[in-house]
Amino acid sequence: NEWLAHDAVLFLDAASGEIQQATHLSKTEEDSGGSYKGISFTPDGETVIASNIGGALDLFHLNEKGTIAQRDRILLKEGNTSLIPSGLELSRDGKSVFVALCVSNELAEVSLTEKKILRRIPVGNMPFDVCLDGKRAYVTNFGGALPGAGDTAGPSGDGQPVKVDPV
């Protein structure tokens, strides 16, 4: 089944489990694919936001029947480098989304109206998910500790170095 792929978003009937609609994530210069984490409805239920490992947030605007009426995306880039989103959570007012940027070790606040990154906040290594609670954001990290002064460090794929045991 072509829809059981890493680049698909499925809209299911909650009662029957049947696929009501399916679509692919947008293609970017970096390819595309669903993140291992990161999909949510806006508070009004009219838009679905999905993390795209090609360096984007895909937005699916729904009509009154709950099917896709329009698609959009917000590219997440720093110069020519794509920023890879994972977990996300919307602000209470639904105007922005907070996104864990797993390779750059940051939390980004992204404006849904301006379609751009408003700010980037350094966090731990390989942030996985985010949860908002009033004025605080809690971020879980998937990787090891970031190296401090005097720590032995090693490479971490395309990301920043990580703390390693000296050999």
PDB file of C-alpha atoms in Angstrom:
ATOM      1  CA  ASN A   1       0.000   0.000   0.000  1.00  0.00           C
ATOM      2  CA  GLU A   2       1.571   3.295  -1.113  1.00  0.00           C
ATOM      3  CA  TRP A   3       0.077   5.112   1.891  1.00  0.00           C
ATOM      4  CA  LEU A   4       2.015   3.034   4.395  1.00  0.00           C
ATOM      5  CA  ALA A   5       5.137   5.035   3.656  1.00  0.00           C
ATOM      6  CA  HIS A   6       7.198   7.556   5.590  1.00  0.00           C
ATOM      7  CA  ASP A   7       6.024  10.467   3.415  1.00  0.00           C
ATOM      8  CA  ALA A   8       2.260  10.041   3.829  1.00  0.00           C
ATOM      9  CA  VAL A   9      -0.329  11.658   6.057  1.00  0.00           C
ATOM     10  CA  LEU A  10      -3.510   9.660   6.586  1.00  0.00           C
ATOM     11  CA  PHE A  11      -6.873  11.042   7.665  1.00  0.00           C
ATOM     12  CA  LEU A  12      -8.837   8.239   9.319  1.00  0.00           C
ATOM     13  CA  ASP A  13     -12.413   7.808  10.431  1.00  0.00           C
ATOM     14  CA  ALA A  14     -12.025   7.479  14.216  1.00  0.00           C
ATOM     15  CA  ALA A  15     -14.950   5.042  14.558  1.00  0.00           C
ATOM     16  CA  SER A  16     -14.218   2.667  11.675  1.00  0.00           C
ATOM     17  CA  GLY A  17     -10.478   3.155  11.219  1.00  0.00           C
ATOM     18  CA  GLU A  18     -11.001   3.514   7.473  1.00  0.00           C
ATOM     19  CA  ILE A  19      -8.797   5.885   5.484  1.00  0.00           C
ATOM     20  CA  GLN A  20     -10.916   8.899   4.526  1.00  0.00           C
ATOM     21  CA  GLN A  21      -8.137  10.739   2.713  1.00  0.00           C
ATOM     22  CA  ALA A  22      -4.411  10.339   2.211  1.00  0.00           C
ATOM     23  CA  THR A  23      -1.751  12.657   0.870  1.00  0.00           C
ATOM     24  CA  HIS A  24       2.012  12.897   0.587  1.00  0.00           C
ATOM     25  CA  LEU A  25       4.125  15.430   2.424  1.00  0.00           C
ATOM     26  CA  SER A  26       5.580  18.188   0.246  1.00  0.00           C
ATOM     27  CA  LYS A  27       8.877  17.586  -1.526  1.00  0.00           C
ATOM     28  CA  THR A  28      11.722  19.888  -0.530  1.00  0.00           C
ATOM     29  CA  GLU A  29      15.313  20.187  -1.750  1.00  0.00           C
ATOM     30  CA  GLU A  30      16.239  17.781   1.061  1.00  0.00           C
ATOM     31  CA  ASP A  31      13.573  15.226   0.008  1.00  0.00           C
ATOM     32  CA  SER A  32      10.640  14.701   2.343  1.00  0.00           C
ATOM     33  CA  GLY A  33       9.215  12.360   4.877  1.00  0.00           C
ATOM     34  CA  GLY A  34       7.243  12.273   8.031  1.00  0.00           C
ATOM     35  CA  SER A  35       9.114  12.921  11.225  1.00  0.00           C
ATOM     36  CA  TYR A  36       9.137  10.264  13.910  1.00  0.00           C
ATOM     37  CA  LYS A  37       7.178  12.842  15.912  1.00  0.00           C
ATOM     38  CA  GLY A  38       5.199  15.953  15.135  1.00  0.00           C
ATOM     39  CA  ILE A  39       1.580  16.227  14.027  1.00  0.00           C
ATOM     40  CA  SER A  40      -1.183  18.372  15.499  1.00  0.00           C
ATOM     41  CA  PHE A  41      -4.446  20.181  14.839  1.00  0.00           C
ATOM     42  CA  THR A  42      -4.729  23.919  15.342  1.00  0.00           C
ATOM     43  CA  PRO A  43      -7.081  24.827  18.243  1.00  0.00           C
ATOM     44  CA  ASP A  44      -9.912  25.602  15.800  1.00  0.00           C
ATOM     45  CA  GLY A  45      -9.559  22.140  14.193  1.00  0.00           C
ATOM     46  CA  GLU A  46      -9.255  23.669  10.719  1.00  0.00           C
ATOM     47  CA  THR A  47      -5.572  22.935  10.018  1.00  0.00           C
ATOM     48  CA  VAL A  48      -3.303  19.944  10.508  1.00  0.00           C
ATOM     49  CA  ILE A  49       0.423  20.668  10.923  1.00  0.00           C
ATOM     50  CA  ALA A  50       2.941  17.896  10.266  1.00  0.00           C
ATOM     51  CA  SER A  51       6.725  17.840  10.702  1.00  0.00           C
ATOM     52  CA  ASN A  52       8.502  17.102   7.415  1.00  0.00           C
ATOM     53  CA  ILE A  53      12.084  15.810   7.700  1.00  0.00           C
ATOM     54  CA  GLY A  54      12.844  17.654   4.457  1.00  0.00           C
ATOM     55  CA  GLY A  55      13.052  20.809   6.588  1.00  0.00           C
ATOM     56  CA  ALA A  56       9.478  22.063   6.598  1.00  0.00           C
ATOM     57  CA  LEU A  57       6.160  22.148   8.378  1.00  0.00           C
ATOM     58  CA  ASP A  58       3.361  20.983   6.086  1.00  0.00           C
ATOM     59  CA  LEU A  59      -0.026  22.589   6.681  1.00  0.00           C
ATOM     60  CA  PHE A  60      -3.247  20.949   5.546  1.00  0.00           C
ATOM     61  CA  HIS A  61      -6.206  23.337   5.694  1.00  0.00           C
ATOM     62  CA  LEU A  62      -9.468  21.410   5.999  1.00  0.00           C
ATOM     63  CA  ASN A  63     -12.946  22.200   4.700  1.00  0.00           C
ATOM     64  CA  GLU A  64     -16.187  21.706   6.625  1.00  0.00           C
ATOM     65  CA  LYS A  65     -16.231  18.004   5.631  1.00  0.00           C
ATOM     66  CA  GLY A  66     -12.787  17.517   7.182  1.00  0.00           C
ATOM     67  CA  THR A  67     -10.982  16.916   3.900  1.00  0.00           C
ATOM     68  CA  ILE A  68      -8.048  18.887   2.563  1.00  0.00           C
ATOM     69  CA  ALA A  69      -9.133  22.110   0.880  1.00  0.00           C
ATOM     70  CA  GLN A  70      -5.694  23.717   0.597  1.00  0.00           C
ATOM     71  CA  ARG A  71      -2.058  22.846   1.286  1.00  0.00           C
ATOM     72  CA  ASP A  72       0.742  25.090   2.420  1.00  0.00           C
ATOM     73  CA  ARG A  73       4.181  24.740   3.964  1.00  0.00           C
ATOM     74  CA  ILE A  74       6.663  26.696   5.998  1.00  0.00           C
ATOM     75  CA  LEU A  75      10.284  26.047   5.082  1.00  0.00           C
ATOM     76  CA  LEU A  76      12.619  25.834   8.057  1.00  0.00           C
ATOM     77  CA  LYS A  77      16.049  26.968   6.905  1.00  0.00           C
ATOM     78  CA  GLU A  78      19.206  28.682   8.053  1.00  0.00           C
ATOM     79  CA  GLY A  79      20.847  29.919   4.869  1.00  0.00           C
ATOM     80  CA  ASN A  80      21.066  26.844   2.644  1.00  0.00           C
ATOM     81  CA  THR A  81      20.744  24.396   5.536  1.00  0.00           C
ATOM     82  CA  SER A  82      17.386  22.791   6.260  1.00  0.00           C
ATOM     83  CA  LEU A  83      16.381  22.591   9.919  1.00  0.00           C
ATOM     84  CA  ILE A  84      14.840  19.220  10.750  1.00  0.00           C
ATOM     85  CA  PRO A  85      11.628  19.359  12.832  1.00  0.00           C
ATOM     86  CA  SER A  86      10.445  16.644  15.183  1.00  0.00           C
ATOM     87  CA  GLY A  87       7.894  17.160  17.981  1.00  0.00           C
ATOM     88  CA  LEU A  88       5.724  20.244  18.026  1.00  0.00           C
ATOM     89  CA  GLU A  89       3.056  21.989  20.074  1.00  0.00           C
ATOM     90  CA  LEU A  90       0.863  24.942  19.274  1.00  0.00           C
ATOM     91  CA  SER A  91       0.642  28.052  21.393  1.00  0.00           C
ATOM     92  CA  ARG A  92      -2.631  28.542  23.268  1.00  0.00           C
ATOM     93  CA  ASP A  93      -3.780  31.182  20.792  1.00  0.00           C
ATOM     94  CA  GLY A  94      -2.876  28.975  17.815  1.00  0.00           C
ATOM     95  CA  LYS A  95      -0.855  31.738  16.137  1.00  0.00           C
ATOM     96  CA  SER A  96       2.501  30.027  16.525  1.00  0.00           C
ATOM     97  CA  VAL A  97       3.910  26.550  16.911  1.00  0.00           C
ATOM     98  CA  PHE A  98       6.908  25.520  18.982  1.00  0.00           C
ATOM     99  CA  VAL A  99       9.047  22.969  17.141  1.00  0.00           C
ATOM    100  CA  ALA A 100      11.927  20.804  18.369  1.00  0.00           C
ATOM    101  CA  LEU A 101      14.717  21.137  15.778  1.00  0.00           C
ATOM    102  CA  CYS A 102      16.469  17.821  16.319  1.00  0.00           C
ATOM    103  CA  VAL A 103      19.783  18.269  14.483  1.00  0.00           C
ATOM    104  CA  SER A 104      20.457  21.896  15.422  1.00  0.00           C
ATOM    105  CA  ASN A 105      19.614  21.271  19.119  1.00  0.00           C
ATOM    106  CA  GLU A 106      17.095  24.098  19.316  1.00  0.00           C
ATOM    107  CA  LEU A 107      13.473  24.881  20.002  1.00  0.00           C
ATOM    108  CA  ALA A 108      11.964  27.184  17.377  1.00  0.00           C
ATOM    109  CA  GLU A 109       8.907  29.388  17.681  1.00  0.00           C
ATOM    110  CA  VAL A 110       7.319  29.543  14.226  1.00  0.00           C
ATOM    111  CA  SER A 111       4.622  32.065  13.302  1.00  0.00           C
ATOM    112  CA  LEU A 112       1.753  30.431  11.425  1.00  0.00           C
ATOM    113  CA  THR A 113       0.536  33.800  10.135  1.00  0.00           C
ATOM    114  CA  GLU A 114       3.932  35.177   9.031  1.00  0.00           C
ATOM    115  CA  LYS A 115       5.145  31.693   8.011  1.00  0.00           C
ATOM    116  CA  LYS A 116       8.600  32.182   9.454  1.00  0.00           C
ATOM    117  CA  ILE A 117      10.760  31.352  12.455  1.00  0.00           C
ATOM    118  CA  LEU A 118      10.379  34.032  15.113  1.00  0.00           C
ATOM    119  CA  ARG A 119      13.122  32.797  17.440  1.00  0.00           C
ATOM    120  CA  ARG A 120      15.386  29.840  18.140  1.00  0.00           C
ATOM    121  CA  ILE A 121      16.259  28.733  21.665  1.00  0.00           C
ATOM    122  CA  PRO A 122      19.239  26.442  22.409  1.00  0.00           C
ATOM    123  CA  VAL A 123      18.239  23.217  24.206  1.00  0.00           C
ATOM    124  CA  GLY A 124      19.874  19.831  24.849  1.00  0.00           C
ATOM    125  CA  ASN A 125      21.110  17.267  22.355  1.00  0.00           C
ATOM    126  CA  MET A 126      18.654  15.964  19.721  1.00  0.00           C
ATOM    127  CA  PRO A 127      15.422  17.490  21.062  1.00  0.00           C
ATOM    128  CA  PHE A 128      12.564  15.066  20.521  1.00  0.00           C
ATOM    129  CA  ASP A 129       9.381  16.698  21.743  1.00  0.00           C
ATOM    130  CA  VAL A 130       8.022  19.827  23.400  1.00  0.00           C
ATOM    131  CA  CYS A 131       5.202  20.497  25.850  1.00  0.00           C
ATOM    132  CA  LEU A 132       3.988  23.978  26.756  1.00  0.00           C
ATOM    133  CA  ASP A 133       2.705  24.899  30.194  1.00  0.00           C
ATOM    134  CA  GLY A 134       1.810  28.557  30.522  1.00  0.00           C
ATOM    135  CA  LYS A 135       5.066  30.486  30.216  1.00  0.00           C
ATOM    136  CA  ARG A 136       7.354  27.433  30.127  1.00  0.00           C
ATOM    137  CA  ALA A 137       8.356  24.973  27.425  1.00  0.00           C
ATOM    138  CA  TYR A 138       9.553  21.519  28.420  1.00  0.00           C
ATOM    139  CA  VAL A 139      11.772  19.768  25.878  1.00  0.00           C
ATOM    140  CA  THR A 140      12.787  16.103  25.895  1.00  0.00           C
ATOM    141  CA  ASN A 141      16.164  15.250  24.392  1.00  0.00           C
ATOM    142  CA  PHE A 142      16.877  12.049  22.474  1.00  0.00           C
ATOM    143  CA  GLY A 143      20.682  12.307  22.390  1.00  0.00           C
ATOM    144  CA  GLY A 144      23.394  12.302  24.996  1.00  0.00           C
ATOM    145  CA  ALA A 145      24.699  15.240  26.952  1.00  0.00           C
ATOM    146  CA  LEU A 146      26.214  18.226  25.199  1.00  0.00           C
ATOM    147  CA  PRO A 147      29.926  18.536  25.973  1.00  0.00           C
ATOM    148  CA  GLY A 148      31.025  21.123  28.504  1.00  0.00           C
ATOM    149  CA  ALA A 149      34.411  22.748  28.980  1.00  0.00           C
ATOM    150  CA  GLY A 150      37.051  20.034  29.333  1.00  0.00           C
ATOM    151  CA  ASP A 151      34.743  17.165  28.232  1.00  0.00           C
ATOM    152  CA  THR A 152      35.800  14.695  25.554  1.00  0.00           C
ATOM    153  CA  ALA A 153      33.580  15.197  22.500  1.00  0.00           C
ATOM    154  CA  GLY A 154      32.815  13.157  19.404  1.00  0.00           C
ATOM    155  CA  PRO A 155      30.877  13.632  16.153  1.00  0.00           C
ATOM    156  CA  SER A 156      27.102  13.278  16.014  1.00  0.00           C
ATOM    157  CA  GLY A 157      26.116  12.825  12.374  1.00  0.00           C
ATOM    158  CA  ASP A 158      25.297  16.223  10.892  1.00  0.00           C
ATOM    159  CA  GLY A 159      24.614  17.662  14.327  1.00  0.00           C
ATOM    160  CA  GLN A 160      26.782  19.222  16.979  1.00  0.00           C
ATOM    161  CA  PRO A 161      29.412  17.180  18.844  1.00  0.00           C
ATOM    162  CA  VAL A 162      28.278  15.087  21.822  1.00  0.00           C
ATOM    163  CA  LYS A 163      29.937  14.208  25.100  1.00  0.00           C
ATOM    164  CA  VAL A 164      31.680  10.818  24.916  1.00  0.00           C
ATOM    165  CA  ASP A 165      33.664   8.635  27.302  1.00  0.00           C
ATOM    166  CA  PRO A 166      37.403   9.166  26.905  1.00  0.00           C
ATOM    167  CA  VAL A 167      39.209   6.095  25.591  1.00  0.00           C
TER     168      VAL A 167
END
